[in-house]
Coordinates of N, CA and C in Angstrom, one line a residue:
M3 N 85.8 96.7 114.2 CA 86.7 96.8 113.0 C 85.9 96.7 111.8
T4 N 86.2 97.6 110.8 CA 85.5 97.6 109.6 C 86.2 96.7 108.6
D5 N 85.5 96.4 107.5 CA 86.0 95.5 106.4 C 87.3 96.2 105.9
E6 N 87.3 97.5 105.8 CA 88.5 98.2 105.3 C 89.7 98.1 106.2
D7 N 89.5 97.9 107.5 CA 90.6 97.8 108.5 C 91.1 96.4 108.6
W8 N 90.3 95.4 108.2 CA 90.7 94.0 108.4 C 91.9 93.6 107.5
Q9 N 92.8 92.9 108.1 CA 94.0 92.4 107.4 C 94.1 90.9 107.6
P10 N 94.4 90.1 106.5 CA 94.5 88.7 106.7 C 95.6 88.3 107.6
P11 N 95.4 87.3 108.4 CA 96.5 86.9 109.3 C 97.7 86.3 108.5
R12 N 98.9 86.5 109.1 CA 100.1 86.0 108.4 C 100.3 84.5 108.8
V13 N 100.1 83.6 107.9 CA 100.2 82.2 108.1 C 101.3 81.6 107.2
L14 N 102.2 80.9 107.7 CA 103.3 80.3 107.0 C 102.9 78.8 106.7
L15 N 103.3 78.3 105.6 CA 102.9 76.9 105.2 C 104.2 76.0 105.0
T16 N 104.2 74.9 105.6 CA 105.3 73.9 105.5 C 104.8 72.6 105.1
V17 N 105.7 71.7 104.7 CA 105.4 70.3 104.5 C 106.3 69.5 105.4
D18 N 105.8 68.4 106.0 CA 106.6 67.5 106.9 C 106.4 66.1 106.3
L19 N 107.4 65.3 106.5 CA 107.5 64.0 105.9 C 107.7 62.9 106.9
V20 N 106.7 62.0 107.0 CA 106.9 60.7 107.8 C 107.4 59.7 106.9
I21 N 108.7 59.3 106.9 CA 109.2 58.4 105.9 C 109.5 57.1 106.6
L22 N 108.8 56.0 106.2 CA 108.9 54.7 106.9 C 109.5 53.7 106.0
T23 N 110.3 52.8 106.7 CA 110.9 51.7 106.0 C 111.1 50.6 107.0
L24 N 111.4 49.4 106.5 CA 111.8 48.3 107.4 C 113.3 48.1 107.4
R25 N 113.9 48.0 108.6 CA 115.3 47.7 108.8 C 115.5 46.7 109.9
N26 N 116.2 45.6 109.6 CA 116.3 44.5 110.5 C 115.0 44.0 111.1
A27 N 114.0 43.9 110.2 CA 112.7 43.4 110.6 C 111.9 44.3 111.6
S28 N 112.3 45.6 111.6 CA 111.7 46.5 112.5 C 111.3 47.8 111.8
L29 N 110.2 48.4 112.1 CA 109.7 49.6 111.5 C 110.6 50.8 111.9
H30 N 111.1 51.5 111.0 CA 111.9 52.7 111.3 C 111.4 53.9 110.6
V31 N 111.7 55.1 111.2 CA 111.3 56.4 110.6 C 112.5 57.2 110.5
L32 N 112.5 58.0 109.4 CA 113.7 58.9 109.2 C 113.6 60.2 110.0
L33 N 114.6 60.5 110.7 CA 114.7 61.7 111.5 C 115.9 62.5 111.2
V34 N 115.8 63.8 111.3 CA 117.0 64.7 111.0 C 117.2 65.5 112.3
E35 N 118.5 65.8 112.5 CA 118.9 66.7 113.6 C 118.8 68.1 113.1
R36 N 118.0 68.9 113.8 CA 117.9 70.3 113.4 C 119.2 71.1 113.6
G37 N 119.6 71.8 112.5 CA 120.9 72.5 112.5 C 120.7 74.0 112.8
I38 N 119.4 74.4 112.9 CA 119.1 75.8 113.1 C 118.0 75.9 114.2
E39 N 117.9 77.1 114.7 CA 116.8 77.4 115.7 C 115.5 77.5 114.9
P40 N 114.3 77.2 115.5 CA 114.1 76.8 116.8 C 114.4 75.3 117.0
Y41 N 114.7 74.8 118.2 CA 114.9 73.4 118.5 C 116.2 72.9 117.9
K42 N 117.2 73.8 117.8 CA 118.5 73.4 117.2 C 119.1 72.2 118.1
G43 N 119.5 71.2 117.4 CA 120.1 70.0 118.1 C 119.0 68.9 118.4
L44 N 117.7 69.2 118.3 CA 116.7 68.2 118.5 C 116.4 67.5 117.2
M45 N 115.9 66.2 117.3 CA 115.5 65.5 116.2 C 114.1 65.9 115.7
A46 N 113.8 65.7 114.4 CA 112.5 66.1 113.8 C 112.4 65.3 112.6
V47 N 111.2 65.3 112.0 CA 111.0 64.6 110.7 C 111.4 65.6 109.7
P48 N 111.8 65.1 108.5 CA 112.3 66.1 107.4 C 111.1 66.9 107.0
G49 N 111.4 68.1 106.5 CA 110.4 69.0 106.0 C 110.9 70.4 105.8
G50 N 110.0 71.3 105.4 CA 110.5 72.7 105.2 C 109.3 73.5 104.7
F51 N 109.6 74.8 104.5 CA 108.7 75.8 104.0 C 108.5 75.6 102.5
L52 N 107.4 76.1 102.0 CA 107.2 76.2 100.5 C 108.2 77.2 100.0
C53 N 108.7 77.0 98.7 CA 109.6 77.8 98.1 C 109.1 79.3 97.9
D54 N 107.8 79.3 97.5 CA 107.2 80.6 97.2 C 105.7 80.4 97.2
E55 N 105.0 81.5 96.9 CA 103.5 81.4 96.9 C 102.9 80.6 95.8
T56 N 103.7 80.3 94.8 CA 103.2 79.6 93.6 C 103.5 78.1 93.7
E57 N 104.3 77.6 94.6 CA 104.7 76.2 94.6 C 103.5 75.3 95.2
P58 N 103.0 74.4 94.4 CA 101.9 73.5 94.9 C 102.4 72.6 96.1
V59 N 101.6 72.4 97.0 CA 102.0 71.6 98.2 C 102.5 70.2 97.8
P60 N 101.9 69.4 96.9 CA 102.5 68.1 96.5 C 103.9 68.3 95.9
D61 N 104.1 69.4 95.2 CA 105.5 69.6 94.6 C 106.5 69.9 95.7
A62 N 106.0 70.6 96.7 CA 106.9 70.9 97.9 C 107.3 69.6 98.6
A63 N 106.3 68.7 98.8 CA 106.6 67.5 99.4 C 107.6 66.7 98.6
R64 N 107.5 66.6 97.3 CA 108.4 65.9 96.5 C 109.8 66.5 96.5
R65 N 109.8 67.9 96.5 CA 111.1 68.6 96.6 C 111.8 68.3 97.9
E66 N 111.1 68.3 99.0 CA 111.7 68.1 100.3 C 112.2 66.6 100.4
L67 N 111.5 65.7 99.8 CA 112.0 64.3 99.8 C 113.4 64.3 99.1
S68 N 113.6 65.0 98.1 CA 114.8 65.0 97.4 C 115.9 65.8 98.2
E69 N 115.5 67.0 98.7 CA 116.5 67.8 99.4 C 116.9 67.3 100.8
E70 N 115.9 66.8 101.5 CA 116.1 66.4 102.9 C 116.5 65.0 103.0
A71 N 116.1 64.1 102.1 CA 116.3 62.7 102.2 C 117.0 62.1 101.0
G72 N 117.2 62.8 99.9 CA 117.8 62.3 98.8 C 117.0 61.2 98.1
L73 N 115.7 61.3 98.2 CA 114.8 60.2 97.7 C 114.0 60.8 96.5
D74 N 113.7 59.9 95.6 CA 112.9 60.2 94.4 C 111.4 59.8 94.7
A75 N 110.6 60.8 94.6 CA 109.2 60.6 95.0 C 108.5 59.6 94.0
D76 N 109.0 59.5 92.8 CA 108.4 58.6 91.8 C 108.7 57.1 92.1
A77 N 109.7 56.9 93.0 CA 110.1 55.6 93.3 C 109.6 55.0 94.6
L78 N 108.6 55.8 95.3 CA 108.1 55.3 96.5 C 106.6 55.7 96.6
H79 N 106.0 55.2 97.7 CA 104.6 55.5 98.0 C 104.6 56.8 98.7
L80 N 103.8 57.7 98.2 CA 103.6 59.1 98.9 C 102.2 59.5 98.9
E81 N 101.7 59.9 100.1 CA 100.3 60.3 100.2 C 100.2 61.4 101.3
E82 N 99.2 62.2 101.1 CA 99.0 63.3 102.1 C 98.5 62.6 103.4
L83 N 99.0 63.0 104.5 CA 98.7 62.5 105.8 C 97.6 63.3 106.6
G84 N 97.9 64.6 106.7 CA 97.0 65.5 107.4 C 97.5 66.9 107.5
V85 N 96.7 67.8 108.1 CA 97.1 69.2 108.3 C 97.2 69.4 109.7
Y86 N 98.3 70.1 110.1 CA 98.6 70.4 111.5 C 98.8 71.9 111.7
G87 N 97.9 72.5 112.4 CA 97.9 74.0 112.5 C 97.6 74.6 113.8
A88 N 97.8 73.8 114.9 CA 97.4 74.3 116.2 C 98.2 75.6 116.5
P89 N 97.6 76.6 117.1 CA 98.4 77.8 117.5 C 99.5 77.4 118.5
G90 N 100.7 78.0 118.3 CA 101.7 77.7 119.2 C 102.6 76.5 118.9
R91 N 102.3 75.8 117.8 CA 103.0 74.6 117.5 C 104.4 74.9 117.0
D92 N 104.6 76.2 116.6 CA 105.9 76.6 116.1 C 106.2 78.0 116.7
P93 N 107.3 78.2 117.4 CA 107.6 79.4 118.1 C 107.9 80.6 117.1
R94 N 108.0 80.3 115.8 CA 108.3 81.3 114.8 C 107.0 82.1 114.4
G95 N 105.9 81.6 114.8 CA 104.6 82.2 114.4 C 103.6 81.2 114.1
R96 N 102.5 81.6 113.4 CA 101.5 80.7 113.0 C 101.9 79.9 111.8
V97 N 102.3 78.7 112.0 CA 102.8 77.8 110.9 C 101.9 76.6 110.8
V98 N 101.4 76.4 109.6 CA 100.6 75.2 109.3 C 101.4 74.2 108.5
S99 N 101.3 73.0 108.9 CA 102.1 71.9 108.2 C 101.1 71.0 107.5
V100 N 101.4 70.7 106.2 CA 100.7 69.6 105.5 C 101.6 68.4 105.5
A101 N 101.3 67.4 106.4 CA 102.2 66.3 106.5 C 101.9 65.2 105.5
H102 N 103.0 64.5 105.1 CA 102.8 63.4 104.1 C 103.5 62.2 104.6
L103 N 102.9 61.0 104.2 CA 103.5 59.7 104.6 C 104.2 59.1 103.3
A104 N 105.4 58.7 103.5 CA 106.2 58.1 102.4 C 106.7 56.7 102.9
I105 N 106.6 55.8 102.0 CA 107.0 54.4 102.3 C 107.8 53.8 101.1
M106 N 108.9 53.2 101.5 CA 109.8 52.6 100.4 C 110.6 51.5 101.0
P107 N 110.8 50.4 100.3 CA 111.7 49.3 100.9 C 113.2 49.6 100.7
G108 N 114.0 49.0 101.6 CA 115.4 49.0 101.5 C 116.0 50.3 101.3
L109 N 115.6 51.3 102.1 CA 116.1 52.7 102.0 C 117.5 52.7 102.6
P110 N 118.5 53.4 102.0 CA 119.9 53.4 102.5 C 120.0 54.3 103.7
D111 N 121.2 54.3 104.3 CA 121.5 55.2 105.3 C 121.4 56.7 104.8
P112 N 120.7 57.5 105.6 CA 120.4 58.9 105.0 C 121.6 59.8 105.1
V113 N 121.6 60.8 104.3 CA 122.5 61.9 104.3 C 121.8 63.2 104.6
A114 N 122.2 63.9 105.6 CA 121.5 65.2 106.0 C 121.6 66.2 104.8
G115 N 120.6 67.0 104.7 CA 120.6 68.0 103.6 C 120.0 69.3 104.2
T116 N 120.2 70.4 103.4 CA 119.7 71.7 103.7 C 120.1 72.1 105.1
D117 N 119.0 72.4 106.0 CA 119.3 72.9 107.3 C 119.4 71.8 108.4
A118 N 119.6 70.5 108.0 CA 119.8 69.5 108.9 C 121.2 69.2 109.2
A119 N 121.6 69.0 110.5 CA 122.9 68.8 110.9 C 123.3 67.3 110.8
A120 N 122.3 66.4 110.9 CA 122.5 65.0 110.7 C 121.2 64.3 110.5
A121 N 121.3 63.1 110.0 CA 120.0 62.3 109.7 C 120.3 60.9 110.1
R122 N 119.2 60.2 110.5 CA 119.4 58.8 110.9 C 118.0 58.1 110.9
W123 N 118.1 56.8 110.7 CA 116.9 56.0 110.9 C 116.7 55.7 112.4
S124 N 115.5 55.8 112.9 CA 115.2 55.5 114.3 C 114.0 54.6 114.4
R125 N 114.1 53.7 115.4 CA 112.9 52.8 115.5 C 111.7 53.6 115.8
A126 N 110.6 53.3 115.0 CA 109.4 54.0 115.2 C 108.9 53.8 116.6
D127 N 109.1 52.7 117.2 CA 108.6 52.4 118.6 C 109.2 53.4 119.6
D128 N 110.5 53.8 119.3 CA 111.2 54.7 120.2 C 110.5 56.1 120.2
V129 N 110.0 56.5 119.0 CA 109.3 57.7 118.9 C 107.9 57.6 119.5
L130 N 107.2 56.5 119.2 CA 105.8 56.4 119.7 C 105.8 56.3 121.2
T131 N 106.8 55.8 121.9 CA 106.8 55.6 123.3 C 107.4 56.9 124.0
G132 N 108.0 57.8 123.2 CA 108.6 59.0 123.8 C 110.1 58.8 124.2
R133 N 110.6 57.6 124.0 CA 112.1 57.4 124.3 C 112.9 58.3 123.4
Q134 N 112.4 58.5 122.2 CA 113.1 59.5 121.3 C 112.2 60.7 121.2
G135 N 112.7 61.8 121.8 CA 111.9 63.1 121.8 C 112.1 63.8 120.4
L136 N 111.1 64.5 120.0 CA 111.1 65.2 118.7 C 110.7 66.7 118.9
A137 N 111.2 67.5 118.0 CA 110.8 68.9 118.0 C 109.4 69.1 117.6
F138 N 108.9 70.3 117.8 CA 107.5 70.7 117.4 C 106.5 69.7 117.9
D139 N 105.5 69.4 117.1 CA 104.5 68.4 117.4 C 104.8 67.1 116.5
H140 N 106.1 66.9 116.2 CA 106.4 65.8 115.3 C 106.2 64.4 115.8
Q141 N 106.1 64.3 117.2 CA 105.8 62.9 117.7 C 104.4 62.6 117.3
R142 N 103.5 63.5 117.4 CA 102.1 63.3 117.1 C 102.0 63.0 115.6
I143 N 102.7 63.7 114.7 CA 102.7 63.5 113.3 C 103.2 62.1 113.0
V144 N 104.3 61.6 113.6 CA 104.8 60.3 113.4 C 103.8 59.3 113.8
A145 N 103.2 59.5 115.0 CA 102.2 58.5 115.5 C 101.0 58.4 114.5
D146 N 100.6 59.6 114.0 CA 99.5 59.5 113.0 C 99.9 58.8 111.7
G147 N 101.1 59.0 111.3 CA 101.6 58.3 110.1 C 101.7 56.8 110.3
V148 N 102.2 56.4 111.5 CA 102.3 54.9 111.7 C 100.9 54.3 111.8
E149 N 99.9 55.0 112.5 CA 98.6 54.5 112.6 C 97.9 54.5 111.2
R150 N 98.2 55.4 110.4 CA 97.6 55.4 109.0 C 98.1 54.1 108.3
A151 N 99.4 53.9 108.4 CA 100.0 52.7 107.8 C 99.3 51.4 108.4
R152 N 99.2 51.4 109.7 CA 98.6 50.2 110.3 C 97.2 49.9 109.8
R153 N 96.4 51.0 109.7 CA 95.0 50.8 109.3 C 94.9 50.4 107.8
K154 N 95.8 51.0 107.0 CA 95.7 50.7 105.6 C 96.2 49.3 105.2
L155 N 97.1 48.7 106.1 CA 97.5 47.4 105.9 C 96.3 46.4 106.0
E156 N 95.3 46.8 106.7 CA 94.1 45.9 106.8 C 93.3 45.9 105.6
H157 N 93.1 47.0 104.9 CA 92.2 47.1 103.8 C 92.8 47.4 102.5
S158 N 94.1 47.7 102.4 CA 94.7 48.0 101.1 C 95.9 47.2 100.9
A159 N 96.5 47.3 99.7 CA 97.7 46.6 99.4 C 99.0 47.3 99.8
L160 N 98.9 48.2 100.7 CA 100.0 49.1 101.1 C 101.3 48.3 101.6
A161 N 101.0 47.1 102.1 CA 102.2 46.3 102.6 C 103.2 46.0 101.5
T162 N 102.8 45.9 100.3 CA 103.7 45.6 99.2 C 104.7 46.8 98.9
A163 N 104.3 48.0 99.4 CA 105.1 49.2 99.2 C 106.4 49.1 100.1
F164 N 106.3 48.2 101.2 CA 107.5 48.0 102.0 C 108.4 46.9 101.4
C165 N 108.0 46.3 100.3 CA 108.8 45.2 99.7 C 109.4 45.6 98.4
G166 N 110.4 44.8 98.0 CA 111.0 45.1 96.7 C 110.1 44.6 95.6
P167 N 110.6 44.6 94.3 CA 109.8 44.2 93.2 C 109.3 42.8 93.3
S168 N 110.1 41.9 93.9 CA 109.7 40.5 94.2 C 110.0 40.2 95.7
F169 N 109.2 39.4 96.2 CA 109.3 39.1 97.7 C 108.6 37.8 98.0
T170 N 108.9 37.2 99.1 CA 108.3 36.0 99.6 C 107.1 36.3 100.5
I171 N 106.3 35.3 100.8 CA 105.2 35.5 101.8 C 105.8 35.8 103.1
S172 N 106.9 35.2 103.4 CA 107.6 35.5 104.7 C 108.0 37.0 104.8
D173 N 108.5 37.6 103.7 CA 108.8 39.0 103.6 C 107.6 39.8 103.9
L174 N 106.5 39.4 103.3 CA 105.2 40.2 103.5 C 104.7 40.1 105.0
Q175 N 104.9 38.9 105.5 CA 104.5 38.7 106.9 C 105.3 39.6 107.8
Q176 N 106.6 39.7 107.5 CA 107.5 40.5 108.3 C 107.1 42.0 108.3
V177 N 106.5 42.4 107.2 CA 106.0 43.8 107.1 C 104.8 44.0 108.1
Y178 N 103.9 43.1 108.0 CA 102.7 43.2 108.9 C 103.1 43.1 110.4
E179 N 104.1 42.2 110.7 CA 104.5 42.1 112.1 C 105.2 43.4 112.6
A180 N 106.0 43.9 111.7 CA 106.8 45.1 112.1 C 105.9 46.3 112.2
V181 N 105.0 46.5 111.3 CA 104.1 47.7 111.3 C 103.0 47.6 112.4
W182 N 102.5 46.4 112.5 CA 101.4 46.2 113.6 C 102.0 46.0 114.9
G183 N 103.3 45.6 115.0 CA 103.9 45.3 116.3 C 103.4 44.0 117.0
I184 N 103.1 43.0 116.2 CA 102.5 41.8 116.7 C 103.2 40.6 116.1
S185 N 102.9 39.4 116.6 CA 103.4 38.2 116.0 C 102.3 37.5 115.3
L186 N 102.5 36.9 114.1 CA 101.5 36.3 113.3 C 101.9 34.8 113.1
D187 N 100.9 33.9 113.0 CA 101.1 32.5 112.7 C 101.4 32.4 111.2
P188 N 102.5 31.8 110.8 CA 102.9 31.7 109.4 C 101.8 31.0 108.6
R189 N 101.3 29.9 109.1 CA 100.3 29.1 108.2 C 99.0 29.9 108.0
N190 N 98.5 30.5 109.1 CA 97.3 31.3 109.0 C 97.5 32.5 108.1
F191 N 98.7 33.1 108.2 CA 99.0 34.3 107.3 C 99.0 33.8 105.9
Y192 N 99.7 32.7 105.6 CA 99.8 32.3 104.2 C 98.4 32.0 103.6
R193 N 97.5 31.4 104.4 CA 96.2 31.1 103.9 C 95.4 32.4 103.6
K194 N 95.6 33.4 104.5 CA 94.9 34.6 104.3 C 95.4 35.3 103.0
I195 N 96.7 35.3 102.8 CA 97.3 36.0 101.6 C 96.8 35.3 100.4
Q196 N 96.8 33.9 100.4 CA 96.4 33.2 99.2 C 94.9 33.4 99.0
G197 N 94.1 33.7 100.0 CA 92.7 33.8 99.9 C 92.2 35.3 99.6
T198 N 93.2 36.2 99.4 CA 92.9 37.6 99.2 C 93.1 37.9 97.7
R199 N 92.0 38.2 97.0 CA 92.1 38.3 95.5 C 93.0 39.5 95.1
D200 N 93.8 39.2 94.1 CA 94.6 40.2 93.4 C 95.6 41.0 94.3
F201 N 95.9 40.3 95.5 CA 96.9 41.0 96.4 C 98.3 40.7 95.9
V202 N 98.7 39.5 95.7 CA 100.0 39.1 95.2 C 99.9 38.1 94.1
I203 N 100.9 38.1 93.2 CA 100.9 37.2 92.0 C 102.3 36.5 92.0
P204 N 102.3 35.2 91.8 CA 103.6 34.5 91.7 C 104.4 35.0 90.5
V205 N 105.7 35.0 90.6 CA 106.5 35.5 89.5 C 107.3 34.3 88.9
G206 N 107.1 33.1 89.4 CA 107.7 31.9 88.8 C 109.0 31.5 89.3
G207 N 109.6 32.2 90.2 CA 110.9 31.9 90.7 C 110.8 31.5 92.2
A208 N 112.0 31.3 92.8 CA 112.0 30.9 94.2 C 113.4 31.5 94.8
R209 N 113.4 31.7 96.1 CA 114.5 32.2 96.8 C 115.0 31.0 97.7
K210 N 116.3 30.8 97.6 CA 116.9 29.7 98.4 C 117.0 30.1 99.8
S211 N 116.7 29.2 100.7 CA 116.8 29.5 102.2 C 117.7 28.5 102.8
R212 N 118.3 28.9 103.9 CA 119.1 27.9 104.7 C 118.3 26.9 105.4
G213 N 118.6 25.6 105.2 CA 118.0 24.6 105.9 C 116.5 24.4 105.6
G214 N 116.0 24.9 104.5 CA 114.6 24.7 104.2 C 114.4 24.7 102.7
R215 N 113.1 24.5 102.3 CA 112.8 24.5 100.9 C 112.9 26.0 100.3
P216 N 113.2 26.1 99.0 CA 113.2 27.4 98.4 C 111.8 28.1 98.6
A217 N 111.8 29.4 98.9 CA 110.5 30.1 99.0 C 110.0 30.7 97.7
R218 N 108.8 30.5 97.4 CA 108.2 31.1 96.1 C 108.3 32.6 96.2
L219 N 108.5 33.2 95.0 CA 108.5 34.6 94.9 C 107.2 35.2 94.3
F220 N 106.9 36.4 94.8 CA 105.6 37.0 94.4 C 105.9 38.5 94.0
R221 N 105.0 39.1 93.4 CA 105.0 40.6 93.2 C 103.7 41.1 93.5
A222 N 103.6 42.4 93.6 CA 102.3 43.1 93.9 C 101.3 42.8 92.8
G223 N 100.1 42.5 93.2 CA 99.0 42.2 92.2 C 98.3 43.5 91.8
P224 N 97.3 43.4 91.0 CA 96.6 44.6 90.5 C 95.6 45.2 91.5
G225 N 95.3 44.5 92.6 CA 94.3 44.9 93.5 C 94.9 46.0 94.4
T226 N 94.1 47.0 94.7 CA 94.5 48.1 95.6 C 93.7 48.0 96.9
S227 N 92.5 47.3 96.9 CA 91.7 47.1 98.1 C 91.8 45.6 98.4
L228 N 91.9 45.2 99.7 CA 91.9 43.8 100.0 C 90.5 43.3 100.4
F229 N 90.2 42.2 99.7 CA 88.9 41.5 100.1 C 89.2 40.0 100.0
P230 N 88.9 39.3 101.2 CA 88.6 39.9 102.5 C 89.7 40.7 103.1
P231 N 89.4 41.6 104.0 CA 90.5 42.4 104.6 C 91.3 41.6 105.5
M232 N 92.6 42.1 105.8 CA 93.5 41.5 106.7 C 93.3 42.2 108.1
I233 N 92.4 41.7 108.9 CA 92.0 42.4 110.1 C 93.2 42.2 111.1
R234 N 93.5 43.3 111.8 CA 94.6 43.3 112.8 C 94.2 42.5 114.0
P235 N 94.9 41.5 114.4 CA 94.6 40.7 115.6 C 94.9 41.5 116.8
A236 N 94.5 40.9 118.0 CA 94.8 41.5 119.3 C 96.3 41.5 119.4
L237 N 96.8 42.5 120.1 CA 98.2 42.7 120.3 C 98.9 41.6 121.1
T238 N 100.0 41.1 120.5 CA 100.9 40.2 121.2 C 102.3 40.6 120.9
P239 N 103.3 40.3 121.7 CA 104.6 40.8 121.4 C 105.1 40.3 120.0
S240 N 105.7 41.2 119.3 CA 106.3 40.9 118.0 C 107.7 40.2 118.1
P241 N 108.1 39.3 117.2 CA 109.4 38.7 117.4 C 110.5 39.8 117.2
A242 N 110.2 40.9 116.6 CA 111.2 41.9 116.4 C 111.4 42.8 117.6
E243 N 110.5 42.8 118.6 CA 110.6 43.6 119.7 C 111.8 43.1 120.6
G244 N 112.6 44.0 121.1 CA 113.7 43.6 121.9 C 114.9 43.0 121.2
R245 N 114.7 42.9 119.8 CA 115.8 42.3 119.1 C 116.9 43.4 118.9
P246 N 118.2 43.1 119.1 CA 119.3 44.0 119.0 C 119.3 44.6 117.6
Q247 N 119.5 45.9 117.4 CA 119.5 46.5 116.1 C 121.0 46.8 115.7

């Protein structure tokens, strides 16, 4: 084949979104039921094709957040997760996906948009274990998104993205337990948080609790990297595991 005969391959580009939040002290991922082929009726992560050749990929991710999940990208944590382009991953042809990870606290019940028949929050553990099957290679994308969050909790302040503007140390511990899938000792956790520079800052108030002292309120500090890091302990059952949802 000569240079004159060569034609560039036809490659389609999409964005996919792993949207994580905590519900009932358990890590959940947003899934949509596909309303069109391929895989009509199966669950998948939200996403879609770029509008046209001029749309930047980050803009496409922000648009899909709005169209597929009704979420404002400016109000949540959003980062690029990875590129997925294995041949055969999409029966429509050679489709490459730029996946993104989105995290926000207190997300409401979703409303399906565009080509989705329905949308719901599902326990991330159900996806990771295969109890909840997904279309395309979305199980792998969700697994990569959860693992990214787990790793970043060790060395960055990502845990505060799962919390509201103010939170207690117990709220923060709940984030680590849900994302890591382990149980943590409250006193050890409190000491680690207090010993980590610029992680959280007191806001001067307290939250009343039943049968105990009011819990101090904090907000995210200026630090983006944790020192010393919050190293993930060996796995033990989390208190949220097996809890009715």
